[in-house]
Short mmCIF file of C-alpha atoms and ligand atoms in Angstrom, two decimals:
data_model
loop_
_atom_site.label_atom_id
_atom_site.label_comp_id
_atom_site.label_asym_id
_atom_site.label_seq_id
_atom_site.Cartn_x
_atom_site.Cartn_y
_atom_site.Cartn_z
CA MET A 257 107.54 76.38 -60.87
CA ASN A 258 109.39 76.87 -57.62
CA LYS A 259 113.06 76.04 -57.11
CA GLU A 260 112.35 73.21 -54.66
CA TRP A 261 110.36 71.24 -57.21
CA LEU A 262 113.01 71.89 -59.86
CA ILE A 263 115.67 70.20 -57.70
CA THR A 264 113.30 67.28 -56.98
CA LEU A 265 112.55 66.83 -60.67
CA ILE A 266 116.21 67.02 -61.72
CA PHE A 267 117.10 64.25 -59.22
CA PHE A 268 114.02 62.26 -60.21
CA PHE A 269 114.85 62.30 -63.93
CA LEU A 270 118.56 61.76 -63.35
CA GLY A 271 117.74 58.63 -61.33
CA ALA A 272 115.23 57.45 -63.92
CA VAL A 273 117.72 57.95 -66.77
CA PHE A 274 120.43 56.04 -64.86
CA ILE A 275 118.09 53.13 -64.12
CA SER A 276 116.75 52.94 -67.66
CA SER A 277 120.21 53.10 -69.22
CA SER A 278 121.38 50.37 -66.88
CA ILE A 279 118.53 48.25 -68.27
CA ASP A 280 119.75 49.09 -71.80
CA PHE A 281 123.24 48.01 -70.82
CA ASN A 282 121.82 44.77 -69.40
CA TYR A 283 123.16 45.57 -65.93
CA PHE A 284 120.41 43.58 -64.25
CA ASN A 285 122.03 40.44 -65.60
CA LEU A 286 125.44 41.64 -64.58
CA ILE A 287 124.48 41.89 -60.91
CA PRO A 288 124.40 38.08 -60.26
CA GLU A 289 127.89 37.77 -61.70
CA LEU A 290 129.14 40.63 -59.58
CA VAL A 291 127.54 39.19 -56.46
CA LYS A 292 129.33 35.89 -57.07
CA LYS A 293 132.58 37.80 -57.34
CA LEU A 294 131.83 39.64 -54.12
CA ILE A 295 130.78 36.64 -52.07
CA GLU A 296 134.29 35.29 -52.12
CA PRO A 297 135.96 38.32 -50.47
CA ILE A 298 133.34 38.60 -47.73
CA THR A 299 133.99 35.04 -46.64
CA GLN A 300 137.73 35.17 -47.11
CA GLY A 301 139.88 35.11 -44.03
CA ILE A 302 137.12 33.94 -41.72
CA LEU A 303 137.66 30.24 -42.21
CA PRO A 304 139.92 28.63 -39.67
CA MET B 1 99.88 69.92 -9.54
CA SER B 2 100.02 66.18 -10.14
CA LYS B 3 101.91 65.06 -13.23
CA GLU B 4 99.93 63.15 -15.86
CA LYS B 5 100.93 59.54 -16.53
CA LYS B 6 102.76 58.96 -19.79
CA ILE B 7 102.53 56.09 -22.26
CA LEU B 8 105.30 55.82 -24.90
CA GLY B 9 106.30 59.30 -23.75
CA ILE B 10 102.84 60.72 -24.60
CA GLU B 11 100.42 62.04 -21.96
CA SER B 12 97.87 59.29 -21.28
CA SER B 13 94.89 61.56 -22.10
CA HIS B 14 96.04 61.77 -25.74
CA LYS B 15 94.58 58.37 -26.52
CA ARG B 16 94.39 58.80 -30.29
CA ALA B 17 98.08 59.72 -30.54
CA ILE B 18 99.06 56.73 -28.38
CA ARG B 19 96.98 54.38 -30.52
CA LYS B 20 98.49 55.80 -33.70
CA LEU B 21 102.01 55.44 -32.36
CA TYR B 22 101.42 51.80 -31.34
CA THR B 23 99.98 51.01 -34.80
CA LEU B 24 102.82 52.80 -36.57
CA ARG B 25 105.50 51.02 -34.54
CA ALA B 26 103.88 47.64 -35.14
CA SER B 27 103.60 48.25 -38.90
CA ARG B 28 107.12 49.57 -39.19
CA PHE B 29 108.46 46.65 -37.18
CA ALA B 30 106.59 44.19 -39.42
CA ILE B 31 107.88 45.79 -42.62
CA GLN B 32 111.45 45.89 -41.28
CA VAL B 33 111.20 42.19 -40.40
CA ILE B 34 109.84 41.39 -43.87
CA PHE B 35 112.74 43.22 -45.52
CA LEU B 36 115.19 41.54 -43.16
CA ILE B 37 113.82 38.19 -44.33
CA ILE B 38 113.89 39.27 -47.97
CA ALA B 39 117.46 40.47 -47.55
CA ASN B 40 118.50 37.22 -45.97
CA GLU B 41 116.52 34.64 -47.90
CA SER B 42 117.92 33.91 -51.26
CA LEU B 43 115.60 35.24 -53.92
CA ASN B 44 117.94 33.96 -56.59
CA LEU B 45 118.16 37.47 -57.86
CA LEU B 46 114.63 37.62 -59.08
CA LEU B 47 114.48 41.14 -57.76
CA PRO B 48 117.96 42.51 -58.21
CA LEU B 49 117.25 46.03 -57.02
CA PRO B 50 120.38 46.90 -55.14
CA VAL B 51 118.89 48.32 -51.99
CA ILE B 52 119.56 45.99 -49.09
CA GLY B 53 122.62 44.98 -47.09
CA LEU B 54 124.91 42.28 -48.39
CA SER B 55 124.72 39.35 -46.05
CA TYR B 56 126.02 36.27 -47.69
CA PRO B 57 125.24 33.37 -47.56
CA TRP B 58 121.53 34.16 -47.33
CA THR B 59 121.13 37.43 -49.08
CA SER B 60 120.74 37.93 -52.75
CA PHE B 61 120.41 41.68 -52.44
CA PRO B 62 123.66 43.56 -52.31
CA SER B 63 123.19 47.03 -50.86
CA ALA B 64 123.44 49.97 -53.23
CA LEU B 65 126.65 51.05 -51.54
CA ASP B 66 128.21 47.58 -51.84
CA MET B 67 127.35 47.56 -55.53
CA LEU B 68 128.48 51.13 -56.02
CA GLN B 69 131.94 50.41 -54.63
CA ALA B 70 132.37 47.13 -56.54
CA MET B 71 131.27 48.65 -59.84
CA ILE B 72 133.47 51.74 -59.46
CA ILE B 73 136.48 49.59 -58.55
CA LEU B 74 135.84 47.11 -61.37
CA LEU B 75 135.53 50.06 -63.79
CA ILE B 76 131.85 49.43 -64.61
CA PRO B 77 129.73 52.61 -64.66
CA PRO B 78 127.62 52.28 -61.46
CA LEU B 79 124.39 53.40 -63.14
CA LEU B 80 122.01 50.97 -61.44
CA PRO B 81 122.98 51.55 -57.79
CA LEU B 82 123.41 55.29 -58.32
CA GLY B 83 120.14 55.51 -60.26
CA SER B 84 118.16 53.66 -57.59
CA ILE B 85 119.66 55.77 -54.80
CA ILE B 86 118.87 59.05 -56.57
CA PHE B 87 115.43 58.01 -57.80
CA PHE B 88 114.04 56.62 -54.54
CA ASN B 89 115.46 59.38 -52.37
CA ALA B 90 114.20 62.12 -54.69
CA LEU B 91 110.73 60.62 -54.45
CA PHE B 92 110.37 59.38 -50.87
CA GLY B 93 113.28 60.82 -48.88
CA ARG B 94 115.18 58.48 -46.59
CA ILE B 95 112.32 56.01 -46.29
CA PHE B 96 114.92 53.26 -46.86
CA CYS B 97 116.57 54.20 -43.56
CA GLY B 98 113.36 54.25 -41.55
CA TRP B 99 111.56 51.22 -42.97
CA ILE B 100 113.89 48.95 -44.94
CA CYS B 101 117.55 48.98 -43.86
CA PRO B 102 118.27 45.85 -41.77
CA PHE B 103 120.95 47.63 -39.76
CA GLY B 104 118.53 50.46 -39.00
CA PHE B 105 116.12 47.79 -37.73
CA VAL B 106 118.82 46.31 -35.49
CA GLN B 107 119.37 49.76 -34.00
CA ASP B 108 115.63 50.22 -33.42
CA VAL B 109 115.49 46.88 -31.62
CA ILE B 110 118.44 47.92 -29.45
CA HIS B 111 116.56 51.15 -28.68
CA TYR B 112 113.43 49.27 -27.60
CA LEU B 113 115.49 46.88 -25.45
CA THR B 114 117.85 49.35 -23.82
CA SER B 115 115.89 52.63 -23.87
CA SER B 116 118.87 54.43 -25.36
CA LYS B 117 118.74 58.23 -25.27
CA ASN B 118 117.24 60.20 -28.16
CA PHE B 119 119.13 63.28 -27.08
CA ILE B 120 122.69 64.38 -26.73
CA LYS B 121 123.89 67.96 -26.33
CA SER B 122 122.56 69.89 -29.36
CA SER B 123 125.86 71.63 -30.12
CA LEU B 124 127.68 68.29 -30.09
CA HIS B 125 124.97 66.63 -32.20
CA SER B 126 125.04 69.36 -34.84
CA ARG B 127 128.81 68.91 -35.21
CA LEU B 128 128.87 65.11 -35.10
CA LYS B 129 126.25 64.69 -37.82
CA TYR B 130 128.73 65.92 -40.45
CA ILE B 131 131.09 63.00 -39.76
CA LYS B 132 129.01 60.69 -41.94
CA TYR B 133 129.42 63.01 -44.92
CA ILE B 134 133.19 63.06 -44.41
CA ILE B 135 133.19 59.24 -44.23
CA ALA B 136 131.10 59.05 -47.41
CA VAL B 137 133.44 61.36 -49.35
CA PHE B 138 136.49 59.54 -48.00
CA SER B 139 134.99 56.15 -48.99
CA ILE B 140 134.18 57.35 -52.51
CA LEU B 141 137.74 58.71 -52.88
CA ILE B 142 139.05 55.29 -51.85
CA PHE B 143 136.81 53.59 -54.43
CA ILE B 144 138.12 55.94 -57.12
CA GLY B 145 141.72 55.35 -55.97
CA TRP B 146 141.19 51.57 -56.13
CA ALA B 147 139.61 51.98 -59.58
CA TYR B 148 142.74 53.80 -60.68
CA LEU B 149 144.86 50.88 -59.36
CA ASP B 150 142.58 48.54 -61.30
CA SER B 151 143.06 50.57 -64.47
CA ILE B 152 146.85 50.23 -64.21
CA ASN B 153 146.54 46.51 -63.28
CA GLN B 154 147.76 47.00 -59.72
CA LEU B 155 144.59 45.85 -57.92
CA ASN B 156 145.77 42.24 -57.79
CA SER B 157 148.89 43.16 -55.89
CA LEU B 158 146.71 45.08 -53.41
CA ALA B 159 144.51 41.97 -53.12
CA SER B 160 147.47 39.69 -52.51
CA THR B 161 148.82 41.98 -49.77
CA TYR B 162 145.58 42.89 -47.97
CA GLY B 163 143.10 40.26 -49.19
CA ARG B 164 140.49 40.32 -51.95
CA GLY B 165 137.88 41.76 -49.61
CA VAL B 166 139.86 44.95 -49.02
CA ALA B 167 140.64 45.19 -52.73
CA LEU B 168 137.12 44.68 -54.07
CA MET B 169 134.96 46.00 -51.23
CA PRO B 170 137.05 48.22 -48.96
CA TYR B 171 134.02 49.66 -47.17
CA THR B 172 132.10 46.40 -46.75
CA SER B 173 135.24 44.75 -45.38
CA PHE B 174 134.86 46.84 -42.24
CA SER B 175 131.21 47.87 -42.08
CA PRO B 176 129.39 46.54 -39.00
CA ASP B 177 126.29 45.51 -40.97
CA ALA B 178 128.35 43.21 -43.20
CA THR B 179 130.03 41.73 -40.11
CA LEU B 180 126.70 41.16 -38.39
CA PHE B 181 124.69 39.85 -41.33
CA GLY B 182 127.56 38.42 -43.35
CA THR B 183 130.58 37.21 -41.43
CA LEU B 184 128.86 36.15 -38.22
CA LEU B 185 125.99 34.39 -39.97
CA PHE B 186 128.47 32.63 -42.21
CA ILE B 187 130.43 31.39 -39.20
CA PHE B 188 127.17 30.11 -37.69
CA SER B 189 126.25 28.42 -40.96
CA LEU B 190 129.55 26.54 -40.92
CA GLY B 191 128.83 25.37 -37.38
CA ILE B 192 131.97 27.09 -36.08
CA LEU B 193 129.75 29.02 -33.71
CA PRO B 194 128.42 28.02 -31.24
CA ASN B 195 129.98 24.53 -31.46
CA SER B 196 133.65 25.23 -31.70
CA ILE B 197 134.70 28.37 -29.87
CA SER B 198 138.36 27.39 -30.27
CA SER B 199 138.19 27.32 -34.08
CA PHE B 200 136.31 30.63 -33.89
CA PHE B 201 139.25 32.20 -32.10
CA SER B 202 141.80 30.48 -34.30
CA SER B 203 140.13 32.17 -37.31
CA PHE B 204 141.09 35.56 -35.89
CA ASN B 205 143.49 37.75 -37.77
CA ALA B 206 144.04 41.52 -37.57
CA ALA B 207 141.32 42.35 -40.12
CA ILE B 208 138.72 40.08 -38.51
CA PHE B 209 139.60 41.45 -35.09
CA ILE B 210 139.08 45.04 -36.32
CA ARG B 211 135.71 44.03 -37.85
CA TYR B 212 134.42 42.53 -34.60
CA LEU B 213 135.75 45.46 -32.61
CA ILE B 214 133.96 47.97 -34.88
CA LEU B 215 130.72 45.97 -34.62
CA ILE B 216 130.88 45.79 -30.82
CA LEU B 217 131.71 49.49 -30.46
CA VAL B 218 128.90 50.51 -32.80
CA LEU B 219 126.34 48.31 -31.02
CA LEU B 220 127.45 49.71 -27.66
CA ALA B 221 127.16 53.28 -28.96
CA CYS B 222 123.66 52.47 -30.27
CA SER B 223 122.67 51.24 -26.84
CA ARG B 224 123.58 54.69 -25.47
CA VAL B 225 122.30 56.92 -28.29
CA THR B 226 119.37 55.96 -30.54
CA ARG B 227 120.40 55.26 -34.16
CA PHE B 228 123.97 56.32 -33.41
CA TRP B 229 125.29 54.68 -36.58
CA CYS B 230 122.68 56.35 -38.81
CA ARG B 231 123.04 59.78 -37.24
CA TYR B 232 126.80 60.10 -37.27
CA VAL B 233 128.60 57.39 -39.23
CA CYS B 234 126.72 55.61 -42.01
CA PRO B 235 127.99 56.69 -45.47
CA MET B 236 124.91 55.12 -47.10
CA GLY B 237 122.79 57.39 -44.91
CA ALA B 238 124.92 60.37 -45.97
CA ILE B 239 124.49 59.56 -49.66
CA ASN B 240 120.73 59.06 -49.14
CA ALA B 241 120.61 62.41 -47.32
CA THR B 242 122.29 64.22 -50.21
CA PHE B 243 119.52 63.24 -52.62
CA SER B 244 116.72 63.63 -50.05
CA THR B 245 117.19 67.35 -49.43
CA ARG B 246 114.18 68.24 -51.59
CA SER B 247 112.39 64.90 -51.68
CA ALA B 248 108.90 64.93 -53.17
CA LEU B 249 107.44 63.33 -50.04
CA GLY B 250 107.95 65.53 -47.02
CA ILE B 251 106.77 66.15 -43.47
CA TYR B 252 105.27 69.58 -42.82
CA ARG B 253 104.31 71.34 -39.63
CA ASP B 254 101.16 73.41 -39.54
CA VAL B 255 102.12 76.34 -37.34
CA GLY B 256 98.46 77.23 -36.72
CA LYS B 257 97.60 73.83 -35.23
CA CYS B 258 100.83 73.28 -33.26
CA ASP B 259 100.62 73.99 -29.52
CA ASP B 260 104.41 73.72 -29.02
CA CYS B 261 104.10 70.71 -26.69
CA GLY B 262 107.43 69.40 -28.04
CA ILE B 263 106.54 65.67 -28.02
CA CYS B 264 107.75 65.40 -31.65
CA ASN B 265 111.20 66.59 -30.65
CA LYS B 266 111.29 64.17 -27.73
CA ILE B 267 110.23 61.15 -29.77
CA CYS B 268 112.44 61.68 -32.84
CA PRO B 269 115.14 58.96 -32.93
CA VAL B 270 117.56 61.17 -34.86
CA GLN B 271 117.17 64.34 -32.80
CA ILE B 272 115.49 66.58 -35.37
CA ASP B 273 114.21 69.93 -34.18
CA VAL B 274 110.68 69.36 -35.49
CA VAL B 275 109.09 72.17 -33.45
CA ASN B 276 111.35 74.78 -34.98
CA ALA B 277 111.25 73.46 -38.56
CA LYS B 278 111.97 76.31 -40.95
CA LEU B 279 109.18 77.07 -43.44
CA GLY B 280 107.16 74.26 -41.89
CA ARG B 281 109.17 71.53 -43.64
CA ILE B 282 111.10 69.03 -41.46
CA ASP B 283 114.81 68.67 -42.31
CA SER B 284 114.49 65.89 -44.87
CA LYS B 285 118.25 65.29 -45.04
CA GLU B 286 118.47 63.94 -41.53
CA CYS B 287 114.87 62.67 -41.21
CA ILE B 288 114.61 58.89 -41.66
CA MET B 289 110.87 59.10 -42.42
CA CYS B 290 109.87 56.89 -39.49
CA PHE B 291 106.76 59.10 -39.00
CA GLU B 292 106.87 58.68 -35.20
CA CYS B 293 106.55 62.45 -34.73
CA VAL B 294 103.49 62.52 -36.99
CA ALA B 295 101.79 59.71 -35.06
CA ALA B 296 102.65 61.20 -31.68
CA CYS B 297 101.32 64.67 -32.52
CA HIS B 298 98.00 65.07 -30.67
CA THR B 299 96.97 68.24 -32.55
CA ARG B 300 97.52 66.72 -36.02
CA ALA B 301 99.87 69.58 -36.80
CA LEU B 302 102.31 67.30 -38.64
CA ASN B 303 101.48 65.89 -42.06
CA VAL B 304 103.20 63.57 -44.50
CA THR B 305 102.44 64.82 -47.98
CA PHE B 306 103.64 65.33 -51.55
CA LYS B 307 102.13 68.83 -51.52
CA ARG B 308 104.67 71.59 -51.01
CA ARG B 309 103.73 74.21 -48.45
S1 SF4 C 1096 121.69 55.57 -42.11
FE1 SF4 C 1096 122.67 53.72 -42.87
S2 SF4 C 1096 122.42 52.13 -41.31
FE2 SF4 C 1096 121.00 53.81 -40.88
S3 SF4 C 1096 119.16 53.17 -41.81
FE3 SF4 C 1096 120.20 54.48 -43.30
S4 SF4 C 1096 121.43 53.08 -44.56
FE4 SF4 C 1096 120.76 51.96 -42.74
S1 SF4 C 1097 111.41 64.06 -37.84
FE1 SF4 C 1097 109.73 62.63 -37.44
S2 SF4 C 1097 109.71 61.22 -39.18
FE2 SF4 C 1097 111.70 62.29 -39.21
S3 SF4 C 1097 113.06 60.93 -38.08
FE3 SF4 C 1097 112.25 62.39 -36.60
S4 SF4 C 1097 110.42 61.36 -35.72
FE4 SF4 C 1097 110.98 60.26 -37.61
#
């Protein structure tokens, strides 16, 4: 197998492992909470 | 010898290439609009893939970079944003930049409206393109520094001095896409703009002023040079580029078919030297996978494929 494909596959599996472990950790449910937390700062300071 | 008329920069006799370029532009435009709507219409987090720009109050998709910074700073391992960045870029290259990113779309629209230049001096371009990597590294170091402050319970004092935005999302607090799709839209939604210009100005403080200034400067630069933000500044683009170097999907040039007409170089919005691509593969770090060069090539010497050459 050539080196180019090796790099592609390493990145591919690394990404897949990260995504699947984030599902294990229930991160998909964490995102809404985080977004709520983040909405506040983005609007802060722009109200008269 | 009379010069042949050109359509979209292509000689008018190359009808197939012109047709393909029109179709490609229309499809890309449509997909960008669809993603802009998805990014800005609340999906109530049915699809929480962190890929699109944060633009409260309408968006439900935080961008991967927004999530990455918040998770690092809040000491949560950023597996989901990092995983989706690595996975999609390893597979498809920077297709996000060419087809999905709402700020990339804004820059394309500016290009169509102002006919901004695709070219600047090559030596200058090859130096400037590294700035985005420096900005990306610098941003990540700031996230890690803020995470350290969080770990020793000092983040709150940072937030009380500089605001919660700077403490939780230091990059987003100043990025032009968040100003355009977040702050400005929010001000419109409150009816402050266009109804009450005076309350708009009374909302100004130093941070807001810097945000608007950055947005205006970036939009002006994009009206001079195509995709200026993507080429030279965007840290999200730099991170995408890092994992796209050997993407499975690539664009290859068939040396045998190429007649060196150079239209691909002229049409590329990010100034890639397609004609001189080493080993036949186009530089997939900088390429935003818009496929304009492929459509414009009248000899079909350029191909988008998963097959390595
Ligand atoms: S480089 Fe940045 S702004 Fe440009 S398309 Fe990619 S993510 Fe969007
Ligand atoms: S090399 Fe081709 S596909 Fe890549 S950005 Fe340039 S025109 Fe688009």
